[in-house]
C-alpha positions in Angstrom: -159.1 295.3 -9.3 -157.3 298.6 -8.6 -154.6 297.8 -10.4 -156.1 295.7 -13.1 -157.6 299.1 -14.1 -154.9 301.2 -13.5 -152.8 299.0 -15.7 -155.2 299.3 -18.6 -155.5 302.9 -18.6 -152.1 303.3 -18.5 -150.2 300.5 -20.4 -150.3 302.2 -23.5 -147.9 304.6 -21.8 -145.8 301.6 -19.9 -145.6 299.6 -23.0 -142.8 297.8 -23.4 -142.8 296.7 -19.7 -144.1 293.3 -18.9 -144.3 293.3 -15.1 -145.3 296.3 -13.9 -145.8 296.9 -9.5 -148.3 299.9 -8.3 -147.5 301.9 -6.0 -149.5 304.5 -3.8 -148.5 308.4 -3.4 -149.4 310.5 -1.0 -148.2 314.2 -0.8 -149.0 317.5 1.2 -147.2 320.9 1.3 -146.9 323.9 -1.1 -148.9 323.9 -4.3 -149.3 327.4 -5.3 -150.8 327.8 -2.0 -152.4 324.8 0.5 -152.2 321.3 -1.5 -152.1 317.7 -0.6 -152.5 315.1 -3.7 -152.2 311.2 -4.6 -151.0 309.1 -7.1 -151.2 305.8 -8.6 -148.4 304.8 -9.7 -146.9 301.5 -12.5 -143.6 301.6 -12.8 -141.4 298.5 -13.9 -138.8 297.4 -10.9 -135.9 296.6 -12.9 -133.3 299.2 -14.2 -133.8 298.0 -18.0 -137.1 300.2 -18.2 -136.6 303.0 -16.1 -139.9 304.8 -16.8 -143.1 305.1 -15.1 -146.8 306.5 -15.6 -148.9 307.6 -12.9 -152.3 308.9 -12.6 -152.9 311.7 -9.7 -155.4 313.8 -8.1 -154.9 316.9 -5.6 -156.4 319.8 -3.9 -155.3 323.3 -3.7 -156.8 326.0 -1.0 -155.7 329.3 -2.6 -155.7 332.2 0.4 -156.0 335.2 -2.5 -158.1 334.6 -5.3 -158.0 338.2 -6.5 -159.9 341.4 -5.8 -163.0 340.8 -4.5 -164.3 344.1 -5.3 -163.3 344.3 -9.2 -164.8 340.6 -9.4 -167.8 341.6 -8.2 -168.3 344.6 -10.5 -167.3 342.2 -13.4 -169.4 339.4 -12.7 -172.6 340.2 -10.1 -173.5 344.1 -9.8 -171.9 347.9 -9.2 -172.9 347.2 -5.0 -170.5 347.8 -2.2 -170.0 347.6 1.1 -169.6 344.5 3.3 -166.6 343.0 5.0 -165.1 340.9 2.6 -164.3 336.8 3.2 -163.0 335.6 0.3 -160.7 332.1 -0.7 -159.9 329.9 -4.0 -160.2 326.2 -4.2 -158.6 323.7 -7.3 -159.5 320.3 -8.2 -156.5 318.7 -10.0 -156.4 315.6 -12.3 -153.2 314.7 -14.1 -151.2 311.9 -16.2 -148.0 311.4 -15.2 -144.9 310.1 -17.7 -141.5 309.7 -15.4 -138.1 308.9 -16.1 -136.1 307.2 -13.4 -132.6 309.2 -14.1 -130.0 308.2 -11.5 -130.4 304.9 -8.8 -127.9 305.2 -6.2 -127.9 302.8 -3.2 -129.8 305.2 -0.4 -131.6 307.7 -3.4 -132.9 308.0 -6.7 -133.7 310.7 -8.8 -136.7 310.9 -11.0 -138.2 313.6 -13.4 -141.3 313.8 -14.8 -143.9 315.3 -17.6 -147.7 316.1 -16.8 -150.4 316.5 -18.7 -153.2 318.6 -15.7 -156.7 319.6 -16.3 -157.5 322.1 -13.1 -161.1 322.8 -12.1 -161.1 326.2 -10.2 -163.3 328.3 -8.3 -163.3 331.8 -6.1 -165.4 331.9 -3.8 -166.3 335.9 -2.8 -168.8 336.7 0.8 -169.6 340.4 1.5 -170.4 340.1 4.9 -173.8 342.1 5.8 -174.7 343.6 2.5 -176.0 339.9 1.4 -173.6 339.0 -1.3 -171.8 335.9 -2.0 -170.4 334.4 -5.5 -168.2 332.0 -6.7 -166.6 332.9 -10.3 -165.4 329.0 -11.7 -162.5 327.8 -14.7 -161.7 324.4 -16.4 -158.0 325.2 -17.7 -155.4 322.4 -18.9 -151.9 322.9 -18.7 -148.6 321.1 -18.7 -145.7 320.8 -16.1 -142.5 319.1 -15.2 -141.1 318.3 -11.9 -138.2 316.3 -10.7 -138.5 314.1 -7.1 -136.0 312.7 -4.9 -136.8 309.3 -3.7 -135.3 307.9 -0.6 -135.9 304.3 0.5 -137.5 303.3 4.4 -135.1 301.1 5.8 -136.4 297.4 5.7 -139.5 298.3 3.9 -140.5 298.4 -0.4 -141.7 302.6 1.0 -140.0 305.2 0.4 -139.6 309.3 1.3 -140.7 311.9 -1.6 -139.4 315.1 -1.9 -140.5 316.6 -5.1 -140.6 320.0 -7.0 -141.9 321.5 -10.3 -143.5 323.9 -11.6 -147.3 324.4 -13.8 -148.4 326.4 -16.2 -152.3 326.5 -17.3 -154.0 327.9 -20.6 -156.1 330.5 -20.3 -160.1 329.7 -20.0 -163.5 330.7 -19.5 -164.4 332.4 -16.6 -167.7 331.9 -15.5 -169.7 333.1 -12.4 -173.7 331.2 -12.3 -174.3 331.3 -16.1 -175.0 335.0 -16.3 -171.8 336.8 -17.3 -169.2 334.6 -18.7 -165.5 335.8 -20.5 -163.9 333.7 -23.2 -160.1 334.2 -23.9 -160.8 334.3 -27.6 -163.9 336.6 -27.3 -166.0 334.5 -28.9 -169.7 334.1 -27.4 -168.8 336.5 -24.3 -171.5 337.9 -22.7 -170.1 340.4 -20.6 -171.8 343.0 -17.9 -171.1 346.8 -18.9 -168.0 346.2 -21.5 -165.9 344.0 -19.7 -163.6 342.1 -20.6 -161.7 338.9 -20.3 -158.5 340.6 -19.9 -160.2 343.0 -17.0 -161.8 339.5 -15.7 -159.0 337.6 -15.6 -156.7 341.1 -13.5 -159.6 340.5 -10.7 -159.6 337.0 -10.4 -156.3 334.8 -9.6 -157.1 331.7 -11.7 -154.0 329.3 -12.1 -151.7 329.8 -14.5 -148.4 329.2 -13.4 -148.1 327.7 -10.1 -145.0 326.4 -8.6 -145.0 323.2 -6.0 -142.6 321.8 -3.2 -143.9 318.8 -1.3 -143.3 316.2 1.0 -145.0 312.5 0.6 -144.3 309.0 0.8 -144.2 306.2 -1.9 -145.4 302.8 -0.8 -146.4 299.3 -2.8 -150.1 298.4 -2.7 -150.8 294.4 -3.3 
């Protein structure tokens, strides 16, 4: 069933492959910060076709996500005090288009072309004066990446080592529906003259983000 609809979602992009194995991914390391993701994978096993699509998810824990005390000017109120906890979180969904470059008997080299839509948030606690906010983006964005794939002896698995780099468009920043800032200043409502560019110094959104990870490829059915 999995990879019935895997298949269908994807075989626009596989076409002209005809038989087509899946394969799971599953990769942690750095992402920016913290990140760990997976993939679905159709790719076609002979060296004819050497392309693949996959479809993957991940999630990013971001240490910094900006100045806690400019977002919370920007977005909540002119308050202080409080020790300050703050951390950033991403929810990634991309499309992956891969080219299988080089096949060597113990490697293989791959490069690839994303297409990402990134739900973020910061989260922002001021301990003891009774404030905590999260400010939230939707930004898509674009990357490329290149893996190194080395096979498991006397298995179909094999090691990932991949890098690549992200960058994301700039988008709405929102934090609980009352003050929001738009890149294009249209329908902003911002809190004392603010505005997207001073929102967007205090909070560390993604925009480009940089990954190195470690995973390991293996056939499902």
């Amino acid at each position: 069933m999995i990879k019935k609809a895997l298949i269908f979602c994807l075989l626009p992009l596989s076409l002209p492959a005809l038989s087509l194995d899946l394969y799971h991914e599953i990769s942690a390391g750095y992402h920016g910060d913290l990140g760990v993701s997976m993939a679905l994978r159709l790719e076609n096993p002979t060296p004819e076709f050497p392309f693949f699509a996959q479809l993957r998810g991940g999630y990013i824990y971001q240490y910094d996500p900006g100045n806690a005390t400019e977002a919370r000017k920007i977005f909540i109120n002119d308050n202080s005090g409080g020790n300050i906890e703050k951390y950033g979180e991403s929810y990634l969904v991309g499309i992956d288009l891969g080219w299988k470059w080089k096949e060597l008997e113990n490697y293989s080299i791959e490069f690839l072309l994303s297409g990402l839509w990134n739900y973020y948030s910061a989260h922002y606690a001021f301990i003891g004066n009774n404030e905590a906010f999260s400010v939230t983006s939707s930004p898509f964005g674009i990357g490329a990446g290149a893996s190194l794939r080395i096979p498991l002896s006397n298995t179909e698995s094999f090691i990932m080592l991949k890098g690549g780099a992200e960058y994301f468009f700039k988008s709405r920043l929102d934090a609980h529906g009352t003050y929001f800032y738009s890149p294009d200043g249209d329908d902003d409502r911002p809190r004392n003259n603010y505005t997207y560019e001073d929102a967007d110094a205090a909070v560390n959104q993604p925009e480009l983000r940089a990954y190195l990870q470690l995973g390991i490829l293996y056939p499902i059915g």
